[in-house]
mmCIF file of C-alpha atoms in Angstrom:
data_model
loop_
_atom_site.group_PDB
_atom_site.id
_atom_site.type_symbol
_atom_site.label_atom_id
_atom_site.label_comp_id
_atom_site.label_asym_id
_atom_site.label_seq_id
_atom_site.Cartn_x
_atom_site.Cartn_y
_atom_site.Cartn_z
ATOM 1 C CA UNK A 1 -240.134 49.445 9.709
ATOM 2 C CA UNK A 2 -242.521 46.392 10.124
ATOM 3 C CA UNK A 3 -241.551 43.264 7.668
ATOM 4 C CA UNK A 4 -244.723 41.109 6.501
ATOM 5 C CA UNK A 5 -244.517 38.027 8.466
ATOM 6 C CA UNK A 6 -244.578 35.512 4.794
ATOM 7 C CA UNK A 7 -241.818 37.500 3.959
ATOM 8 C CA UNK A 8 -239.579 36.936 6.745
ATOM 9 C CA UNK A 9 -240.666 33.524 6.957
ATOM 10 C CA UNK A 10 -239.033 32.527 3.102
ATOM 11 C CA UNK A 11 -236.030 34.353 4.563
ATOM 12 C CA UNK A 12 -235.325 32.441 7.399
ATOM 13 C CA UNK A 13 -235.934 29.134 5.080
ATOM 14 C CA UNK A 14 -233.113 30.311 2.760
ATOM 15 C CA UNK A 15 -230.721 30.971 5.354
ATOM 16 C CA UNK A 16 -231.694 27.894 7.042
ATOM 17 C CA UNK A 17 -232.252 28.041 11.322
ATOM 18 C CA UNK A 18 -231.674 31.179 12.959
ATOM 19 C CA UNK A 19 -228.374 31.357 13.964
ATOM 20 C CA UNK A 20 -227.005 28.719 12.629
ATOM 21 C CA UNK A 21 -225.089 30.055 9.132
ATOM 22 C CA UNK A 22 -222.784 29.821 8.271
ATOM 23 C CA UNK A 23 -222.229 26.269 9.590
ATOM 24 C CA UNK A 24 -225.145 25.498 7.336
ATOM 25 C CA UNK A 25 -223.905 25.248 3.939
ATOM 26 C CA UNK A 26 -223.530 23.962 0.330
ATOM 27 C CA UNK A 27 -220.966 24.554 -2.363
ATOM 28 C CA UNK A 28 -221.385 24.370 -5.890
ATOM 29 C CA UNK A 29 -219.548 24.221 -8.785
ATOM 30 C CA UNK A 30 -219.271 27.417 -11.129
ATOM 31 C CA UNK A 31 -222.290 27.334 -13.782
ATOM 32 C CA UNK A 32 -221.353 25.583 -16.518
ATOM 33 C CA UNK A 33 -223.116 23.995 -19.769
ATOM 34 C CA UNK A 34 -223.346 20.792 -20.691
ATOM 35 C CA UNK A 35 -223.698 19.326 -24.312
ATOM 36 C CA UNK A 36 -227.000 17.860 -25.430
ATOM 37 C CA UNK A 37 -227.258 14.077 -25.081
ATOM 38 C CA UNK A 38 -223.551 13.715 -22.753
ATOM 39 C CA UNK A 39 -223.486 12.945 -19.149
ATOM 40 C CA UNK A 40 -222.909 15.761 -16.520
ATOM 41 C CA UNK A 41 -221.426 15.520 -13.081
ATOM 42 C CA UNK A 42 -222.415 18.248 -10.896
ATOM 43 C CA UNK A 43 -219.793 18.248 -7.729
ATOM 44 C CA UNK A 44 -221.426 19.578 -4.723
ATOM 45 C CA UNK A 45 -220.678 19.362 -1.119
ATOM 46 C CA UNK A 46 -222.816 20.220 2.430
ATOM 47 C CA UNK A 47 -221.794 20.675 6.031
ATOM 48 C CA UNK A 48 -224.088 21.511 9.220
ATOM 49 C CA UNK A 49 -223.472 22.471 12.694
ATOM 50 C CA UNK A 50 -223.340 18.987 13.813
ATOM 51 C CA UNK A 51 -219.590 18.260 11.398
ATOM 52 C CA UNK A 52 -218.299 21.278 13.462
ATOM 53 C CA UNK A 53 -219.538 20.092 16.513
ATOM 54 C CA UNK A 54 -219.563 16.367 16.247
ATOM 55 C CA UNK A 55 -222.896 16.252 17.656
ATOM 56 C CA UNK A 56 -224.813 13.358 16.513
ATOM 57 C CA UNK A 57 -227.189 14.998 14.614
ATOM 58 C CA UNK A 58 -228.379 12.584 11.002
ATOM 59 C CA UNK A 59 -229.220 13.824 8.208
ATOM 60 C CA UNK A 60 -232.769 12.141 7.033
ATOM 61 C CA UNK A 61 -233.525 13.517 3.371
ATOM 62 C CA UNK A 62 -231.431 15.151 0.685
ATOM 63 C CA UNK A 63 -233.126 16.879 -2.409
ATOM 64 C CA UNK A 64 -231.847 18.347 -5.435
ATOM 65 C CA UNK A 65 -235.122 20.381 -7.562
ATOM 66 C CA UNK A 66 -234.599 22.530 -10.619
ATOM 67 C CA UNK A 67 -235.632 26.440 -10.837
ATOM 68 C CA UNK A 68 -236.442 26.697 -6.965
ATOM 69 C CA UNK A 69 -235.643 28.969 -4.345
ATOM 70 C CA UNK A 70 -236.241 26.280 -1.621
ATOM 71 C CA UNK A 71 -237.009 22.870 -2.448
ATOM 72 C CA UNK A 72 -239.342 22.339 0.278
ATOM 73 C CA UNK A 73 -242.928 20.367 -0.880
ATOM 74 C CA UNK A 74 -244.370 20.616 -3.544
ATOM 75 C CA UNK A 75 -241.661 21.458 -4.989
ATOM 76 C CA UNK A 76 -241.083 19.455 -8.131
ATOM 77 C CA UNK A 77 -237.721 17.743 -8.218
ATOM 78 C CA UNK A 78 -234.987 15.679 -10.224
ATOM 79 C CA UNK A 79 -234.115 13.675 -6.731
ATOM 80 C CA UNK A 80 -235.646 13.080 -3.732
ATOM 81 C CA UNK A 81 -234.309 10.357 -0.894
ATOM 82 C CA UNK A 82 -237.507 9.744 0.008
ATOM 83 C CA UNK A 83 -239.062 8.833 -3.032
ATOM 84 C CA UNK A 84 -237.806 6.145 -5.157
ATOM 85 C CA UNK A 85 -239.756 6.836 -8.541
ATOM 86 C CA UNK A 86 -237.890 9.529 -9.223
ATOM 87 C CA UNK A 87 -236.079 10.294 -13.050
ATOM 88 C CA UNK A 88 -233.654 7.525 -13.267
ATOM 89 C CA UNK A 89 -231.868 9.704 -15.734
ATOM 90 C CA UNK A 90 -230.790 11.490 -12.186
ATOM 91 C CA UNK A 91 -228.445 9.872 -10.017
ATOM 92 C CA UNK A 92 -227.731 10.809 -6.992
ATOM 93 C CA UNK A 93 -223.668 10.012 -6.067
ATOM 94 C CA UNK A 94 -223.571 11.619 -2.098
ATOM 95 C CA UNK A 95 -224.465 10.214 0.852
ATOM 96 C CA UNK A 96 -225.661 11.899 3.633
ATOM 97 C CA UNK A 97 -222.596 13.259 5.916
ATOM 98 C CA UNK A 98 -221.238 15.788 3.393
ATOM 99 C CA UNK A 99 -221.088 14.644 -0.401
ATOM 100 C CA UNK A 100 -223.983 15.711 -2.378
ATOM 101 C CA UNK A 101 -222.902 15.274 -6.125
ATOM 102 C CA UNK A 102 -225.584 14.695 -8.779
ATOM 103 C CA UNK A 103 -225.231 12.870 -12.390
ATOM 104 C CA UNK A 104 -227.354 13.743 -15.380
ATOM 105 C CA UNK A 105 -227.485 11.102 -18.117
ATOM 106 C CA UNK A 106 -228.229 11.719 -21.322
ATOM 107 C CA UNK A 107 -228.930 15.239 -21.533
ATOM 108 C CA UNK A 108 -231.783 16.987 -23.080
ATOM 109 C CA UNK A 109 -232.803 21.300 -23.508
ATOM 110 C CA UNK A 110 -234.977 20.790 -21.247
ATOM 111 C CA UNK A 111 -232.980 19.878 -18.890
ATOM 112 C CA UNK A 112 -231.544 23.795 -18.567
ATOM 113 C CA UNK A 113 -231.985 24.942 -15.417
ATOM 114 C CA UNK A 114 -230.768 26.257 -12.240
ATOM 115 C CA UNK A 115 -229.977 23.458 -9.886
ATOM 116 C CA UNK A 116 -230.275 23.436 -5.848
ATOM 117 C CA UNK A 117 -229.679 20.887 -2.887
ATOM 118 C CA UNK A 118 -231.520 20.719 -0.153
ATOM 119 C CA UNK A 119 -230.894 18.560 3.152
ATOM 120 C CA UNK A 120 -232.866 17.813 6.339
ATOM 121 C CA UNK A 121 -232.244 16.802 9.489
ATOM 122 C CA UNK A 122 -234.490 15.624 12.355
ATOM 123 C CA UNK A 123 -234.752 19.372 13.839
ATOM 124 C CA UNK A 124 -233.318 21.550 11.186
ATOM 125 C CA UNK A 125 -233.461 21.889 6.712
ATOM 126 C CA UNK A 126 -231.340 24.144 4.481
ATOM 127 C CA UNK A 127 -231.421 24.952 1.237
ATOM 128 C CA UNK A 128 -228.067 25.998 -0.347
ATOM 129 C CA UNK A 129 -229.390 29.639 -2.164
ATOM 130 C CA UNK A 130 -227.157 29.909 -5.059
ATOM 131 C CA UNK A 131 -227.499 27.002 -6.801
ATOM 132 C CA UNK A 132 -225.965 25.909 -9.943
ATOM 133 C CA UNK A 133 -226.796 27.367 -13.260
ATOM 134 C CA UNK A 134 -226.641 24.406 -15.793
ATOM 135 C CA UNK A 135 -226.561 24.934 -19.886
ATOM 136 C CA UNK A 136 -227.831 22.744 -22.390
ATOM 137 C CA UNK A 137 -226.039 23.511 -25.635
ATOM 138 C CA UNK A 138 -225.774 21.531 -29.519
ATOM 139 C CA UNK A 139 -222.623 19.227 -29.310
ATOM 140 C CA UNK A 140 -222.664 19.601 -33.430
ATOM 141 C CA UNK A 141 -218.889 21.103 -32.870
ATOM 142 C CA UNK A 142 -216.661 18.674 -31.334
ATOM 143 C CA UNK A 143 -213.452 18.789 -32.215
ATOM 144 C CA UNK A 144 -210.108 16.800 -31.346
ATOM 145 C CA UNK A 145 -207.193 19.077 -30.975
ATOM 146 C CA UNK A 146 -203.508 18.214 -30.560
ATOM 147 C CA UNK A 147 -200.346 19.284 -28.716
ATOM 148 C CA UNK A 148 -198.480 19.344 -32.002
ATOM 149 C CA UNK A 149 -198.544 21.194 -35.241
ATOM 150 C CA UNK A 150 -197.919 18.568 -37.546
ATOM 151 C CA UNK A 151 -200.074 14.983 -37.445
ATOM 152 C CA UNK A 152 -196.212 12.874 -37.555
ATOM 153 C CA UNK A 153 -194.654 12.449 -34.505
ATOM 154 C CA UNK A 154 -191.200 10.202 -34.141
ATOM 155 C CA UNK A 155 -191.296 7.036 -32.617
ATOM 156 C CA UNK A 156 -190.703 7.311 -28.982
ATOM 157 C CA UNK A 157 -192.154 11.126 -28.547
ATOM 158 C CA UNK A 158 -195.947 12.074 -27.123
ATOM 159 C CA UNK A 159 -198.503 14.129 -28.252
ATOM 160 C CA UNK A 160 -202.077 15.191 -26.137
ATOM 161 C CA UNK A 161 -205.174 14.981 -27.703
ATOM 162 C CA UNK A 162 -208.089 17.323 -26.454
ATOM 163 C CA UNK A 163 -211.660 16.635 -26.869
ATOM 164 C CA UNK A 164 -212.970 20.665 -27.440
ATOM 165 C CA UNK A 165 -216.614 21.606 -27.826
ATOM 166 C CA UNK A 166 -218.700 24.926 -27.627
ATOM 167 C CA UNK A 167 -218.955 24.651 -23.822
ATOM 168 C CA UNK A 168 -217.026 23.898 -21.020
ATOM 169 C CA UNK A 169 -216.023 19.634 -20.399
ATOM 170 C CA UNK A 170 -216.889 20.253 -16.878
ATOM 171 C CA UNK A 171 -216.951 16.631 -15.550
ATOM 172 C CA UNK A 172 -218.119 15.686 -19.029
ATOM 173 C CA UNK A 173 -218.254 11.450 -19.785
ATOM 174 C CA UNK A 174 -215.748 11.682 -22.657
ATOM 175 C CA UNK A 175 -215.216 9.226 -24.817
ATOM 176 C CA UNK A 176 -212.107 7.920 -26.821
ATOM 177 C CA UNK A 177 -211.688 5.784 -30.112
ATOM 178 C CA UNK A 178 -208.517 4.581 -32.333
ATOM 179 C CA UNK A 179 -209.778 3.747 -35.772
ATOM 180 C CA UNK A 180 -213.637 3.378 -35.026
ATOM 181 C CA UNK A 181 -212.103 0.992 -31.781
ATOM 182 C CA UNK A 182 -213.076 2.334 -27.859
ATOM 183 C CA UNK A 183 -210.098 3.214 -26.132
ATOM 184 C CA UNK A 184 -209.831 2.658 -21.754
ATOM 185 C CA UNK A 185 -208.518 5.787 -21.706
ATOM 186 C CA UNK A 186 -211.742 8.341 -20.806
ATOM 187 C CA UNK A 187 -211.587 12.712 -20.215
ATOM 188 C CA UNK A 188 -211.786 15.553 -22.331
ATOM 189 C CA UNK A 189 -207.545 14.753 -22.622
ATOM 190 C CA UNK A 190 -205.840 11.834 -23.908
ATOM 191 C CA UNK A 191 -202.629 11.892 -23.238
ATOM 192 C CA UNK A 192 -199.925 9.532 -25.592
ATOM 193 C CA UNK A 193 -196.279 8.516 -24.536
ATOM 194 C CA UNK A 194 -193.244 6.693 -26.260
ATOM 195 C CA UNK A 195 -195.487 6.118 -29.533
ATOM 196 C CA UNK A 196 -194.632 3.630 -31.759
ATOM 197 C CA UNK A 197 -196.093 1.766 -34.680
ATOM 198 C CA UNK A 198 -199.289 0.905 -33.102
ATOM 199 C CA UNK A 199 -200.232 4.221 -31.865
ATOM 200 C CA UNK A 200 -200.894 5.581 -35.432
ATOM 201 C CA UNK A 201 -204.480 5.609 -36.538
ATOM 202 C CA UNK A 202 -207.449 7.695 -36.910
ATOM 203 C CA UNK A 203 -208.551 9.586 -32.906
ATOM 204 C CA UNK A 204 -212.082 10.369 -32.610
ATOM 205 C CA UNK A 205 -213.998 11.857 -29.551
ATOM 206 C CA UNK A 206 -217.399 11.282 -28.258
ATOM 207 C CA UNK A 207 -219.634 12.819 -25.587
ATOM 208 C CA UNK A 208 -221.549 9.502 -24.847
ATOM 209 C CA UNK A 209 -220.969 6.072 -24.962
ATOM 210 C CA UNK A 210 -223.585 6.390 -27.633
ATOM 211 C CA UNK A 211 -221.135 8.070 -30.039
ATOM 212 C CA UNK A 212 -223.717 10.124 -31.570
ATOM 213 C CA UNK A 213 -222.086 13.619 -30.637
ATOM 214 C CA UNK A 214 -218.704 12.273 -32.157
ATOM 215 C CA UNK A 215 -215.970 14.737 -33.714
ATOM 216 C CA UNK A 216 -214.243 14.317 -37.022
ATOM 217 C CA UNK A 217 -211.353 12.204 -36.682
ATOM 218 C CA UNK A 218 -207.711 13.674 -36.293
ATOM 219 C CA UNK A 219 -204.747 11.238 -37.756
ATOM 220 C CA UNK A 220 -201.651 10.239 -36.314
ATOM 221 C CA UNK A 221 -198.506 9.022 -38.533
ATOM 222 C CA UNK A 222 -195.749 7.943 -36.084
ATOM 223 C CA UNK A 223 -192.577 8.053 -37.850
ATOM 224 C CA UNK A 224 -189.900 5.383 -37.539
ATOM 225 C CA UNK A 225 -186.740 5.940 -36.411
ATOM 226 C CA UNK A 226 -184.650 4.541 -39.042
ATOM 227 C CA UNK A 227 -181.188 5.240 -40.606
ATOM 228 C CA UNK A 228 -180.984 7.032 -43.924
ATOM 229 C CA UNK A 229 -182.922 8.783 -46.116
ATOM 230 C CA UNK A 230 -184.926 6.126 -47.000
ATOM 231 C CA UNK A 231 -188.712 6.891 -48.232
ATOM 232 C CA UNK A 232 -191.668 4.197 -47.441
ATOM 233 C CA UNK A 233 -195.044 3.985 -48.231
ATOM 234 C CA UNK A 234 -196.570 2.410 -45.272
ATOM 235 C CA UNK A 235 -200.614 1.039 -45.078
ATOM 236 C CA UNK A 236 -203.236 0.940 -42.753
ATOM 237 C CA UNK A 237 -204.434 -2.511 -44.338
ATOM 238 C CA UNK A 238 -201.817 -5.223 -43.392
ATOM 239 C CA UNK A 239 -203.068 -6.815 -46.865
ATOM 240 C CA UNK A 240 -202.297 -5.325 -50.222
ATOM 241 C CA UNK A 241 -206.201 -6.469 -51.481
ATOM 242 C CA UNK A 242 -209.490 -4.225 -50.214
ATOM 243 C CA UNK A 243 -213.040 -4.895 -50.883
ATOM 244 C CA UNK A 244 -214.526 -2.360 -52.902
ATOM 245 C CA UNK A 245 -216.107 0.155 -51.477
ATOM 246 C CA UNK A 246 -213.719 -0.339 -48.817
ATOM 247 C CA UNK A 247 -211.062 2.405 -47.667
ATOM 248 C CA UNK A 248 -207.273 2.602 -46.788
ATOM 249 C CA UNK A 249 -204.672 5.175 -45.697
ATOM 250 C CA UNK A 250 -201.337 5.248 -47.148
ATOM 251 C CA UNK A 251 -198.759 7.246 -45.191
ATOM 252 C CA UNK A 252 -195.095 8.492 -46.414
ATOM 253 C CA UNK A 253 -192.650 7.562 -44.066
ATOM 254 C CA UNK A 254 -188.837 8.784 -43.846
ATOM 255 C CA UNK A 255 -186.124 8.777 -41.212
ATOM 256 C CA UNK A 256 -186.423 12.526 -40.837
ATOM 257 C CA UNK A 257 -189.801 14.542 -39.590
ATOM 258 C CA UNK A 258 -192.038 15.589 -42.039
ATOM 259 C CA UNK A 259 -192.901 19.049 -40.505
ATOM 260 C CA UNK A 260 -193.213 21.538 -43.692
ATOM 261 C CA UNK A 261 -192.410 18.794 -46.230
ATOM 262 C CA UNK A 262 -193.732 19.021 -49.270
ATOM 263 C CA UNK A 263 -195.172 15.448 -49.775
ATOM 264 C CA UNK A 264 -196.565 14.633 -53.584
ATOM 265 C CA UNK A 265 -198.593 11.176 -54.210
ATOM 266 C CA UNK A 266 -198.214 9.167 -57.617
ATOM 267 C CA UNK A 267 -200.057 6.340 -58.726
ATOM 268 C CA UNK A 268 -198.624 4.727 -61.709
ATOM 269 C CA UNK A 269 -196.270 7.065 -61.813
ATOM 270 C CA UNK A 270 -198.615 9.655 -62.571
ATOM 271 C CA UNK A 271 -198.985 12.540 -59.931
ATOM 272 C CA UNK A 272 -202.140 13.060 -57.871
ATOM 273 C CA UNK A 273 -203.803 16.199 -56.902
ATOM 274 C CA UNK A 274 -203.597 15.012 -53.036
ATOM 275 C CA UNK A 275 -200.745 16.061 -51.026
ATOM 276 C CA UNK A 276 -199.439 15.469 -47.708
ATOM 277 C CA UNK A 277 -197.672 12.792 -45.434
ATOM 278 C CA UNK A 278 -201.031 10.896 -45.305
ATOM 279 C CA UNK A 279 -203.389 10.279 -48.417
ATOM 280 C CA UNK A 280 -206.699 8.705 -47.592
ATOM 281 C CA UNK A 281 -208.899 6.750 -50.084
ATOM 282 C CA UNK A 282 -212.493 5.811 -49.274
ATOM 283 C CA UNK A 283 -215.187 4.245 -51.663
ATOM 284 C CA UNK A 284 -212.387 2.356 -53.243
ATOM 285 C CA UNK A 285 -213.360 1.047 -57.092
ATOM 286 C CA UNK A 286 -211.271 -0.591 -59.312
ATOM 287 C CA UNK A 287 -209.980 2.351 -59.933
ATOM 288 C CA UNK A 288 -207.652 3.291 -57.513
ATOM 289 C CA UNK A 289 -205.995 -0.338 -58.104
ATOM 290 C CA UNK A 290 -201.959 0.840 -59.126
ATOM 291 C CA UNK A 291 -199.151 1.394 -57.385
ATOM 292 C CA UNK A 292 -198.544 3.869 -55.030
ATOM 293 C CA UNK A 293 -195.487 6.159 -54.519
ATOM 294 C CA UNK A 294 -194.215 8.833 -52.502
ATOM 295 C CA UNK A 295 -192.157 11.430 -52.808
ATOM 296 C CA UNK A 296 -190.663 14.559 -50.788
ATOM 297 C CA UNK A 297 -190.572 16.812 -53.616
ATOM 298 C CA UNK A 298 -192.071 17.947 -56.699
ATOM 299 C CA UNK A 299 -188.695 16.923 -58.688
ATOM 300 C CA UNK A 300 -189.715 12.877 -57.554
ATOM 301 C CA UNK A 301 -185.889 12.405 -56.494
ATOM 302 C CA UNK A 302 -186.485 11.313 -52.985
ATOM 303 C CA UNK A 303 -188.940 8.439 -54.097
ATOM 304 C CA UNK A 304 -190.325 5.525 -52.611
ATOM 305 C CA UNK A 305 -190.719 2.108 -53.813
ATOM 306 C CA UNK A 306 -194.205 1.394 -55.259
ATOM 307 C CA UNK A 307 -197.366 0.307 -52.652
ATOM 308 C CA UNK A 308 -199.521 -1.869 -54.679
ATOM 309 C CA UNK A 309 -202.904 -1.711 -54.240
ATOM 310 C CA UNK A 310 -205.561 -4.106 -55.502
ATOM 311 C CA UNK A 311 -209.607 -3.474 -55.569
ATOM 312 C CA UNK A 312 -211.727 -6.777 -55.163
ATOM 313 C CA UNK A 313 -214.685 -6.077 -57.168
ATOM 314 C CA UNK A 314 -218.154 -7.528 -55.144
ATOM 315 C CA UNK A 315 -219.613 -10.321 -56.520
ATOM 316 C CA UNK A 316 -223.155 -9.992 -57.388
ATOM 317 C CA UNK A 317 -223.993 -14.006 -58.389
ATOM 318 C CA UNK A 318 -222.188 -16.752 -60.214
ATOM 319 C CA UNK A 319 -220.344 -15.584 -62.982
ATOM 320 C CA UNK A 320 -220.696 -17.674 -66.683
ATOM 321 C CA UNK A 321 -217.046 -17.567 -68.166
ATOM 322 C CA UNK A 322 -216.160 -17.782 -71.453
ATOM 323 C CA UNK A 323 -214.714 -20.788 -71.100
ATOM 324 C CA UNK A 324 -217.785 -22.595 -69.767
ATOM 325 C CA UNK A 325 -219.662 -21.486 -72.568
ATOM 326 C CA UNK A 326 -217.726 -22.908 -74.963
ATOM 327 C CA UNK A 327 -218.022 -26.172 -73.012
ATOM 328 C CA UNK A 328 -221.799 -25.982 -73.028
ATOM 329 C CA UNK A 329 -221.791 -25.066 -76.416
ATOM 330 C CA UNK A 330 -219.794 -27.813 -77.770
ATOM 331 C CA UNK A 331 -221.933 -30.185 -75.710
ATOM 332 C CA UNK A 332 -224.845 -28.920 -77.064
ATOM 333 C CA UNK A 333 -223.692 -29.740 -81.071
ATOM 334 C CA UNK A 334 -222.845 -33.336 -79.853
ATOM 335 C CA UNK A 335 -225.967 -33.977 -78.789
ATOM 336 C CA UNK A 336 -227.739 -32.473 -82.485
ATOM 337 C CA UNK A 337 -224.991 -34.378 -84.523
ATOM 338 C CA UNK A 338 -226.465 -37.279 -82.365
ATOM 339 C CA UNK A 339 -229.377 -37.108 -82.970
ATOM 340 C CA UNK A 340 -229.331 -36.513 -86.910
ATOM 341 C CA UNK A 341 -226.988 -39.032 -87.315
ATOM 342 C CA UNK A 342 -229.849 -41.496 -85.386
ATOM 343 C CA UNK A 343 -232.671 -40.399 -87.811
ATOM 344 C CA UNK A 344 -230.643 -40.845 -90.710
ATOM 345 C CA UNK A 345 -229.633 -44.344 -89.691
ATOM 346 C CA UNK A 346 -233.309 -45.193 -89.101
ATOM 347 C CA UNK A 347 -234.254 -43.828 -92.858
ATOM 348 C CA UNK A 348 -231.687 -45.956 -94.229
ATOM 349 C CA UNK A 349 -232.909 -48.801 -92.226
ATOM 350 C CA UNK A 350 -236.550 -48.620 -93.023
ATOM 351 C CA UNK A 351 -235.796 -48.220 -96.881
ATOM 352 C CA UNK A 352 -233.735 -51.507 -97.246
ATOM 353 C CA UNK A 353 -236.741 -53.072 -95.274
ATOM 354 C CA UNK A 354 -239.071 -51.570 -97.942
ATOM 355 C CA UNK A 355 -236.830 -53.012 -100.306
ATOM 356 C CA UNK A 356 -236.720 -56.116 -99.375
ATOM 357 C CA UNK A 357 -240.611 -56.533 -98.187
ATOM 358 C CA UNK A 358 -241.229 -55.908 -101.947
ATOM 359 C CA UNK A 359 -238.649 -58.247 -103.596
ATOM 360 C CA UNK A 360 -240.678 -60.951 -101.157
ATOM 361 C CA UNK A 361 -243.933 -60.186 -102.641
ATOM 362 C CA UNK A 362 -242.675 -60.087 -106.447
ATOM 363 C CA UNK A 363 -240.534 -63.875 -105.101
ATOM 364 C CA UNK A 364 -244.291 -64.962 -103.669
ATOM 365 C CA UNK A 365 -245.838 -64.698 -106.519
ATOM 366 C CA UNK A 366 -243.727 -66.224 -109.404
ATOM 367 C CA UNK A 367 -243.968 -69.062 -107.461
ATOM 368 C CA UNK A 368 -247.534 -69.398 -106.243
ATOM 369 C CA UNK A 369 -248.634 -72.297 -104.348
ATOM 370 C CA UNK A 370 -251.875 -74.193 -105.244
ATOM 371 C CA UNK A 371 -254.991 -72.752 -102.967
ATOM 372 C CA UNK A 372 -255.042 -76.225 -100.276
ATOM 373 C CA UNK A 373 -251.790 -77.084 -100.496
ATOM 374 C CA UNK A 374 -249.755 -76.706 -96.984
ATOM 375 C CA UNK A 375 -246.523 -75.409 -96.768
ATOM 376 C CA UNK A 376 -243.586 -77.184 -95.430
ATOM 377 C CA UNK A 377 -241.716 -75.896 -92.169
ATOM 378 C CA UNK A 378 -238.474 -73.985 -94.114
ATOM 379 C CA UNK A 379 -240.825 -72.606 -96.552
ATOM 380 C CA UNK A 380 -243.084 -70.998 -93.648
ATOM 381 C CA UNK A 381 -240.050 -69.689 -91.814
ATOM 382 C CA UNK A 382 -238.303 -68.127 -94.668
ATOM 383 C CA UNK A 383 -241.360 -66.434 -95.827
ATOM 384 C CA UNK A 384 -242.297 -65.006 -92.464
ATOM 385 C CA UNK A 385 -238.488 -63.705 -92.089
ATOM 386 C CA UNK A 386 -239.183 -61.741 -95.377
ATOM 387 C CA UNK A 387 -242.412 -60.154 -94.386
ATOM 388 C CA UNK A 388 -241.188 -58.825 -90.690
ATOM 389 C CA UNK A 389 -240.629 -55.675 -89.638
ATOM 390 C CA UNK A 390 -237.382 -54.451 -88.156
ATOM 391 C CA UNK A 391 -237.414 -55.296 -84.345
ATOM 392 C CA UNK A 392 -240.376 -56.956 -84.506
ATOM 393 C CA UNK A 393 -240.816 -59.859 -82.430
ATOM 394 C CA UNK A 394 -241.061 -63.669 -84.004
ATOM 395 C CA UNK A 395 -244.249 -64.482 -82.987
ATOM 396 C CA UNK A 396 -245.810 -61.594 -84.777
ATOM 397 C CA UNK A 397 -243.838 -61.682 -87.597
ATOM 398 C CA UNK A 398 -244.553 -65.551 -88.043
ATOM 399 C CA UNK A 399 -248.244 -65.160 -87.690
ATOM 400 C CA UNK A 400 -247.892 -61.848 -90.749
ATOM 401 C CA UNK A 401 -246.279 -64.693 -93.307
ATOM 402 C CA UNK A 402 -249.069 -66.794 -92.870
ATOM 403 C CA UNK A 403 -251.977 -64.472 -93.545
ATOM 404 C CA UNK A 404 -249.434 -62.956 -96.588
ATOM 405 C CA UNK A 405 -249.407 -66.827 -97.913
ATOM 406 C CA UNK A 406 -253.353 -67.387 -97.478
ATOM 407 C CA UNK A 407 -254.038 -64.634 -98.878
ATOM 408 C CA UNK A 408 -252.147 -65.951 -102.350
#
């Protein structure tokens, strides 16, 4: 049976140099899926005859390409050691000696493909035929799962939190947060041991450092190892005063575990609809202000001491209080009273001056001095003062008096 020369050439390219297999080999992981937006690492290793025979064959070029059997030129590739203009989201973490690991940063839907690795020596070349299939899925179902059935763990205990999604977390760059603050630990599983109250809080996981694909919070309550059966309310905030619109988590603690306990919550003695070891209060308003207590049963026999919460209103601007209004009103009334008093005093002085003027005119008329007879100095000054208006200068008063006398 004759074989087409082109078909034979393709088979030789797939298998590598004739007679070299199995010394020519690329080891891929199993196919896996990646959550869109996350970072994935594809572990990979390769060998060639020079490794086994300890010869001086040197690898000169390495290539990663999607959805192609051979990865030879001019096949589109995601990484080529001879081309520095390759896609920056694909980073080659391997070397030229046997490590061909590839990292994909911030995956997108179009990254879904079957990836193959090809390496070239001075005289030969080889492409791993199997490849690795990478599927990209939505990251809407990222969750935190716990190794314990309850959210309450005794002080000194341990718990393992696992970040899960719709697909495998093979080599994913998983980040962990407590109360919104990034933790140093990374990876799909978070191991917490020798627990103290510092470990209590809301835990979330994200499939990348940007925090776009983030899980819902998982609350951990660390129960202090106390003697007796004291029931207490503990808070996620250090102060009893919280700003309007803020949030706070109250935790009912006791010396024993709260596993399956019937915990009830009260505000100002009135039962709340929420039940359980933790009471989450968000978008706080003045209606949330009050004294909170918790009880281990509906009878209220084992009830904690009250924990007071004060919700401080947001100040929208300067407020005019009642005392300030009263002071301003009193000042205005005093000013009005002063104006009225001043006006009345001025009117009285005016009337008094008119009376004096009329009297002076009558006196001047009854004691008329013959025309042409000069007045002595005392008579001139006295007559001028009678005719002078209030607050007028002495010069103008004297001149007016002389005019009046000359007319008569």
